[in-house]
CSV table of N, CA and C in Angstrom, one decimal:
chain,number,residue,atom,x,y,z
A,230,PRO,N,-146.9,-91.5,4.7
A,230,PRO,CA,-146.0,-90.8,3.7
A,230,PRO,C,-144.7,-90.3,4.3
A,231,TYR,N,-143.6,-90.5,3.7
A,231,TYR,CA,-142.3,-90.0,4.2
A,231,TYR,C,-142.3,-88.5,4.5
A,232,ASP,N,-142.9,-87.7,3.6
A,232,ASP,CA,-142.9,-86.3,3.8
A,232,ASP,C,-144.2,-85.8,4.6
A,233,GLY,N,-144.9,-86.7,5.2
A,233,GLY,CA,-146.1,-86.4,5.9
A,233,GLY,C,-147.3,-86.2,5.1
A,234,GLY,N,-148.4,-85.9,5.7
A,234,GLY,CA,-149.7,-85.7,4.9
A,234,GLY,C,-150.6,-86.9,5.1
A,235,ARG,N,-151.7,-86.9,4.4
A,235,ARG,CA,-152.7,-87.9,4.5
A,235,ARG,C,-152.2,-89.2,4.0
A,236,GLY,N,-152.5,-90.3,4.7
A,236,GLY,CA,-152.1,-91.6,4.3
A,236,GLY,C,-153.3,-92.2,3.5
A,237,LYS,N,-152.9,-93.2,2.7
A,237,LYS,CA,-154.0,-93.9,1.9
A,237,LYS,C,-154.5,-95.0,2.8
A,238,GLY,N,-155.8,-95.2,2.8
A,238,GLY,CA,-156.4,-96.2,3.6
A,238,GLY,C,-157.7,-95.8,4.1
A,239,LEU,N,-158.3,-96.7,4.9
A,239,LEU,CA,-159.6,-96.5,5.5
A,239,LEU,C,-159.7,-95.3,6.4
A,240,THR,N,-158.6,-95.1,7.2
A,240,THR,CA,-158.7,-94.0,8.3
A,240,THR,C,-158.4,-92.6,7.7
A,241,ASN,N,-157.7,-92.5,6.6
A,241,ASN,CA,-157.4,-91.2,6.0
A,241,ASN,C,-156.6,-90.4,7.1
A,242,THR,N,-155.7,-91.0,7.8
A,242,THR,CA,-154.9,-90.4,8.9
A,242,THR,C,-154.0,-89.4,8.3
A,243,ASN,N,-153.8,-88.3,9.0
A,243,ASN,CA,-152.8,-87.2,8.7
A,243,ASN,C,-151.5,-87.5,9.5
A,244,PHE,N,-150.4,-87.8,8.8
A,244,PHE,CA,-149.2,-88.1,9.5
A,244,PHE,C,-148.2,-87.0,9.5
A,245,PHE,N,-147.3,-86.9,10.5
A,245,PHE,CA,-146.2,-86.1,10.5
A,245,PHE,C,-145.1,-86.6,9.6
A,246,SER,N,-144.2,-85.8,9.1
A,246,SER,CA,-143.2,-86.2,8.2
A,246,SER,C,-142.1,-87.0,9.1
A,247,VAL,N,-141.3,-87.7,8.4
A,247,VAL,CA,-140.1,-88.4,9.0
A,247,VAL,C,-139.2,-87.3,9.6
A,248,LYS,N,-139.0,-86.2,8.9
A,248,LYS,CA,-138.1,-85.1,9.4
A,248,LYS,C,-138.7,-84.6,10.7
A,249,HIS,N,-140.0,-84.4,10.8
A,249,HIS,CA,-140.6,-83.9,12.0
A,249,HIS,C,-140.3,-84.8,13.2
A,250,SER,N,-140.5,-86.1,13.0
A,250,SER,CA,-140.3,-87.1,14.0
A,250,SER,C,-138.9,-87.2,14.4
A,251,ILE,N,-138.0,-87.2,13.5
A,251,ILE,CA,-136.5,-87.3,13.8
A,251,ILE,C,-136.1,-86.0,14.6
A,252,ASP,N,-136.5,-84.9,14.1
A,252,ASP,CA,-136.2,-83.6,14.8
A,252,ASP,C,-136.6,-83.7,16.3
A,253,ASN,N,-137.8,-84.2,16.6
A,253,ASN,CA,-138.3,-84.3,17.9
A,253,ASN,C,-137.4,-85.3,18.8
A,254,TRP,N,-137.0,-86.4,18.2
A,254,TRP,CA,-136.2,-87.4,18.9
A,254,TRP,C,-134.8,-86.8,19.1
A,255,VAL,N,-134.2,-86.1,18.2
A,255,VAL,CA,-132.9,-85.5,18.3
A,255,VAL,C,-133.0,-84.5,19.5
A,256,LYS,N,-134.0,-83.6,19.5
A,256,LYS,CA,-134.2,-82.6,20.6
A,256,LYS,C,-134.4,-83.3,21.9
A,257,ALA,N,-135.2,-84.3,22.0
A,257,ALA,CA,-135.5,-85.0,23.3
A,257,ALA,C,-134.3,-85.7,23.8
A,258,ASN,N,-133.4,-86.2,23.0
A,258,ASN,CA,-132.2,-86.9,23.4
A,258,ASN,C,-131.0,-85.9,23.5
A,259,GLY,N,-131.1,-84.7,23.2
A,259,GLY,CA,-130.0,-83.7,23.3
A,259,GLY,C,-128.9,-84.0,22.3
A,260,CYS,N,-129.2,-84.6,21.1
A,260,CYS,CA,-128.1,-84.9,20.2
A,260,CYS,C,-127.7,-83.7,19.3
A,261,ASP,N,-126.5,-83.9,18.7
A,261,ASP,CA,-126.1,-82.9,17.7
A,261,ASP,C,-127.2,-82.7,16.7
A,262,THR,N,-127.3,-81.4,16.2
A,262,THR,CA,-128.4,-81.2,15.2
A,262,THR,C,-128.0,-81.5,13.8
A,263,THR,N,-126.7,-81.7,13.6
A,263,THR,CA,-126.3,-82.1,12.2
A,263,THR,C,-125.9,-83.6,12.3
A,264,PRO,N,-126.5,-84.4,11.4
A,264,PRO,CA,-126.2,-85.8,11.4
A,264,PRO,C,-124.9,-86.2,10.6
A,265,MET,N,-124.3,-87.3,11.0
A,265,MET,CA,-123.3,-87.9,10.2
A,265,MET,C,-124.0,-88.7,9.1
A,266,VAL,N,-123.7,-88.5,7.8
A,266,VAL,CA,-124.4,-89.2,6.7
A,266,VAL,C,-123.5,-90.1,6.0
A,267,GLN,N,-124.0,-91.4,5.8
A,267,GLN,CA,-123.2,-92.4,5.2
A,267,GLN,C,-124.0,-93.2,4.2
A,268,GLU,N,-123.6,-93.3,3.0
A,268,GLU,CA,-124.2,-94.2,2.0
A,268,GLU,C,-123.7,-95.6,2.2
A,269,LEU,N,-124.5,-96.6,2.6
A,269,LEU,CA,-124.0,-97.9,2.8
A,269,LEU,C,-123.6,-98.6,1.5
A,270,GLU,N,-122.6,-99.5,1.6
A,270,GLU,CA,-122.1,-100.2,0.5
A,270,GLU,C,-123.3,-100.9,-0.2
A,271,ASP,N,-123.3,-100.9,-1.5
A,271,ASP,CA,-124.3,-101.6,-2.3
A,271,ASP,C,-123.8,-103.0,-2.6
A,272,LYS,N,-124.2,-103.9,-1.8
A,272,LYS,CA,-123.8,-105.3,-1.9
A,272,LYS,C,-124.6,-106.2,-2.9
A,273,TYR,N,-125.8,-105.8,-3.1
A,273,TYR,CA,-126.7,-106.6,-3.9
A,273,TYR,C,-127.3,-105.8,-5.0
A,274,ASP,N,-127.6,-106.4,-6.1
A,274,ASP,CA,-128.3,-105.7,-7.2
A,274,ASP,C,-129.8,-105.9,-7.0
A,275,ASP,N,-130.3,-105.1,-6.1
A,275,ASP,CA,-131.7,-105.2,-5.7
A,275,ASP,C,-132.5,-104.0,-6.0
A,276,GLU,N,-131.9,-103.0,-6.7
A,276,GLU,CA,-132.6,-101.7,-7.1
A,276,GLU,C,-132.8,-100.8,-5.9
A,277,THR,N,-132.1,-101.1,-4.7
A,277,THR,CA,-132.2,-100.2,-3.6
A,277,THR,C,-130.9,-99.6,-3.2
A,278,LYS,N,-130.9,-98.5,-2.4
A,278,LYS,CA,-129.7,-97.9,-1.9
A,278,LYS,C,-130.1,-97.5,-0.5
A,279,VAL,N,-129.2,-97.6,0.5
A,279,VAL,CA,-129.5,-97.3,1.9
A,279,VAL,C,-128.6,-96.1,2.3
A,280,ILE,N,-129.2,-95.1,2.9
A,280,ILE,CA,-128.5,-93.9,3.4
A,280,ILE,C,-128.7,-94.0,5.0
A,281,ARG,N,-127.6,-93.9,5.7
A,281,ARG,CA,-127.7,-93.9,7.2
A,281,ARG,C,-127.4,-92.5,7.7
A,282,LYS,N,-128.3,-92.0,8.5
A,282,LYS,CA,-128.0,-90.7,9.2
A,282,LYS,C,-128.0,-90.9,10.7
A,283,THR,N,-126.9,-90.4,11.3
A,283,THR,CA,-126.8,-90.6,12.8
A,283,THR,C,-126.5,-89.3,13.4
A,284,TRP,N,-127.4,-89.0,14.4
A,284,TRP,CA,-127.3,-87.8,15.2
A,284,TRP,C,-126.7,-88.3,16.5
A,285,MET,N,-125.5,-87.8,16.8
A,285,MET,CA,-124.7,-88.3,17.9
A,285,MET,C,-124.6,-87.4,19.1
A,286,ASN,N,-123.9,-87.8,20.1
A,286,ASN,CA,-123.5,-87.0,21.3
A,286,ASN,C,-124.7,-86.6,22.1
A,287,GLY,N,-125.7,-87.5,22.2
A,287,GLY,CA,-126.9,-87.2,23.0
A,287,GLY,C,-126.7,-87.5,24.5
A,288,ASN,N,-127.7,-87.2,25.3
A,288,ASN,CA,-127.7,-87.4,26.7
A,288,ASN,C,-127.3,-88.9,27.0
A,289,ALA,N,-126.4,-89.1,27.9
A,289,ALA,CA,-126.0,-90.4,28.4
A,289,ALA,C,-125.6,-91.3,27.2
A,290,GLY,N,-125.0,-90.7,26.2
A,290,GLY,CA,-124.5,-91.5,25.1
A,290,GLY,C,-125.6,-91.9,24.0
A,291,SER,N,-126.7,-91.3,24.1
A,291,SER,CA,-127.8,-91.6,23.2
A,291,SER,C,-127.5,-91.1,21.8
A,292,GLU,N,-128.2,-91.7,20.8
A,292,GLU,CA,-128.1,-91.2,19.5
A,292,GLU,C,-129.4,-91.5,18.8
A,293,VAL,N,-129.6,-90.9,17.7
A,293,VAL,CA,-130.8,-91.1,16.8
A,293,VAL,C,-130.3,-91.6,15.5
A,294,VAL,N,-130.8,-92.7,15.0
A,294,VAL,CA,-130.4,-93.2,13.7
A,294,VAL,C,-131.6,-93.4,12.8
A,295,LEU,N,-131.4,-92.9,11.5
A,295,LEU,CA,-132.4,-93.1,10.5
A,295,LEU,C,-131.7,-93.8,9.3
A,296,LEU,N,-132.4,-94.9,8.9
A,296,LEU,CA,-131.9,-95.6,7.7
A,296,LEU,C,-133.0,-95.4,6.6
A,297,ARG,N,-132.6,-94.6,5.5
A,297,ARG,CA,-133.6,-94.4,4.5
A,297,ARG,C,-133.3,-95.3,3.3
A,298,ILE,N,-134.3,-96.1,2.9
A,298,ILE,CA,-134.1,-97.0,1.8
A,298,ILE,C,-134.7,-96.4,0.6
A,299,GLU,N,-133.8,-96.0,-0.4
A,299,GLU,CA,-134.3,-95.5,-1.6
A,299,GLU,C,-134.6,-96.6,-2.6
A,300,GLY,N,-135.7,-96.6,-3.2
A,300,GLY,CA,-136.1,-97.6,-4.1
A,300,GLY,C,-136.9,-98.8,-3.5
A,301,GLY,N,-137.0,-98.8,-2.2
A,301,GLY,CA,-137.7,-99.8,-1.5
A,301,GLY,C,-139.2,-99.7,-1.4
A,302,GLY,N,-139.9,-100.8,-1.1
A,302,GLY,CA,-141.3,-100.7,-1.0
A,302,GLY,C,-141.7,-100.6,0.5
A,303,HIS,N,-143.0,-100.9,0.7
A,303,HIS,CA,-143.5,-100.9,2.1
A,303,HIS,C,-143.3,-102.3,2.7
A,304,THR,N,-142.0,-102.6,3.0
A,304,THR,CA,-141.6,-104.0,3.4
A,304,THR,C,-140.7,-104.0,4.6
A,305,TRP,N,-140.4,-105.1,5.1
A,305,TRP,CA,-139.5,-105.3,6.2
A,305,TRP,C,-138.1,-105.5,5.6
A,306,PRO,N,-137.1,-104.6,5.8
A,306,PRO,CA,-135.8,-104.7,5.3
A,306,PRO,C,-135.1,-106.1,5.6
A,307,GLY,N,-134.6,-106.8,4.6
A,307,GLY,CA,-134.0,-108.1,4.8
A,307,GLY,C,-135.0,-109.2,4.6
A,308,MET,N,-136.3,-108.9,4.4
A,308,MET,CA,-137.3,-109.9,4.3
A,308,MET,C,-137.3,-110.6,2.9
A,309,LEU,N,-137.3,-111.9,3.0
A,309,LEU,CA,-137.4,-112.6,1.7
A,309,LEU,C,-138.4,-113.7,1.9
A,310,PRO,N,-139.1,-114.1,0.9
A,310,PRO,CA,-139.1,-113.6,-0.5
A,310,PRO,C,-139.8,-112.3,-0.6
A,311,ARG,N,-139.6,-111.7,-1.7
A,311,ARG,CA,-140.3,-110.4,-2.0
A,311,ARG,C,-141.8,-110.7,-2.2
A,312,ILE,N,-142.6,-109.7,-1.7
A,312,ILE,CA,-144.1,-109.8,-1.9
A,312,ILE,C,-144.4,-108.7,-2.9
A,313,LYS,N,-144.7,-109.1,-4.1
A,313,LYS,CA,-144.9,-108.1,-5.2
A,313,LYS,C,-145.8,-107.0,-4.9
A,314,LEU,N,-146.9,-107.2,-4.3
A,314,LEU,CA,-147.9,-106.2,-4.0
A,314,LEU,C,-147.3,-105.0,-3.1
A,315,LEU,N,-146.3,-105.4,-2.2
A,315,LEU,CA,-145.7,-104.4,-1.3
A,315,LEU,C,-144.5,-103.7,-1.9
A,316,GLY,N,-144.0,-104.1,-3.0
A,316,GLY,CA,-142.8,-103.5,-3.6
A,316,GLY,C,-141.5,-104.2,-3.2
A,317,ILE,N,-140.4,-103.6,-3.5
A,317,ILE,CA,-139.1,-104.2,-3.4
A,317,ILE,C,-138.7,-104.2,-1.9
A,318,SER,N,-138.2,-105.4,-1.4
A,318,SER,CA,-137.6,-105.5,-0.1
A,318,SER,C,-136.1,-105.5,-0.2
A,319,THR,N,-135.4,-104.5,0.4
A,319,THR,CA,-134.0,-104.5,0.2
A,319,THR,C,-133.3,-105.7,0.9
A,320,LYS,N,-132.2,-106.1,0.3
A,320,LYS,CA,-131.4,-107.1,0.9
A,320,LYS,C,-130.1,-106.5,1.5
A,321,GLU,N,-130.0,-105.2,1.3
A,321,GLU,CA,-128.8,-104.4,1.7
A,321,GLU,C,-128.6,-104.4,3.3
A,322,ILE,N,-129.8,-104.4,4.0
A,322,ILE,CA,-129.7,-104.4,5.4
A,322,ILE,C,-130.8,-105.4,6.0
A,323,SER,N,-130.6,-105.8,7.2
A,323,SER,CA,-131.6,-106.6,7.9
A,323,SER,C,-132.2,-105.8,9.1
A,324,ALA,N,-133.4,-105.5,9.1
A,324,ALA,CA,-134.0,-104.7,10.2
A,324,ALA,C,-133.8,-105.4,11.5
A,325,ASN,N,-134.0,-106.7,11.5
A,325,ASN,CA,-133.9,-107.5,12.7
A,325,ASN,C,-132.5,-107.3,13.3
A,326,ASP,N,-131.5,-107.5,12.5
A,326,ASP,CA,-130.1,-107.4,12.9
A,326,ASP,C,-129.7,-106.0,13.4
A,327,LEU,N,-130.2,-105.0,12.7
A,327,LEU,CA,-129.9,-103.6,13.0
A,327,LEU,C,-130.6,-103.2,14.4
A,328,MET,N,-131.8,-103.6,14.6
A,328,MET,CA,-132.4,-103.3,15.9
A,328,MET,C,-131.7,-104.0,17.0
A,329,TRP,N,-131.3,-105.2,16.8
A,329,TRP,CA,-130.6,-106.0,17.9
A,329,TRP,C,-129.3,-105.3,18.2
A,330,GLU,N,-128.5,-104.9,17.2
A,330,GLU,CA,-127.3,-104.2,17.4
A,330,GLU,C,-127.5,-102.8,18.2
A,331,PHE,N,-128.6,-102.1,17.8
A,331,PHE,CA,-128.9,-100.8,18.4
A,331,PHE,C,-129.2,-101.0,19.9
A,332,PHE,N,-130.1,-102.0,20.2
A,332,PHE,CA,-130.5,-102.2,21.6
A,332,PHE,C,-129.3,-102.8,22.5
A,333,LYS,N,-128.4,-103.6,21.9
A,333,LYS,CA,-127.2,-104.0,22.6
A,333,LYS,C,-126.3,-102.8,22.9
A,334,LYS,N,-126.2,-101.9,22.0
A,334,LYS,CA,-125.4,-100.7,22.2
A,334,LYS,C,-126.0,-99.7,23.2
A,335,HIS,N,-127.3,-99.7,23.3
A,335,HIS,CA,-128.0,-98.7,24.1
A,335,HIS,C,-129.0,-99.5,25.1
A,336,PRO,N,-128.5,-100.2,26.1
A,336,PRO,CA,-129.4,-101.0,27.0
A,336,PRO,C,-130.2,-100.0,27.8
A,337,MET,N,-131.3,-100.5,28.3
A,337,MET,CA,-132.1,-99.7,29.3
A,337,MET,C,-131.3,-99.5,30.6
A,338,PRO,N,-131.4,-98.4,31.2
A,338,PRO,CA,-130.7,-98.2,32.5
A,338,PRO,C,-131.4,-99.0,33.5
A,339,LYS,N,-130.5,-99.5,34.5
A,339,LYS,CA,-131.0,-100.4,35.5
A,339,LYS,C,-131.5,-99.5,36.7
C-alpha cells in the first residue's frame, strides 16, 4: 500500500509507506529535503497523471526520484496491452526507458 500498512495477500505483510522509504533514501544520499515537483505532460487519454518529485544535490551528485502515477493500477508503466485484472497501465511514461536514463546519468563508481 502506498501509505503503508498491511498488504493484501497470503503473507499479510506490514509495509512501510512510500514516504518513509523516500525519506530514508533522501537522508542516506544527503539530498535536499524539499523536492522539485513537476506534473508531466498529459500526452495520452489513458486516465492517468504522472507527478515527478526529485530530491537533488545529494552526495557525489546523487538524487532521489519518485514518479507517482495517479489513476494507475498495479502494472508496469508503459506496458501494453492492458491487463484488466491489474488495472490501468499508464502510457505517459515507460519504466524501462526511465530506469535506463537514470542509470546512464548515475553510473556505478569504478
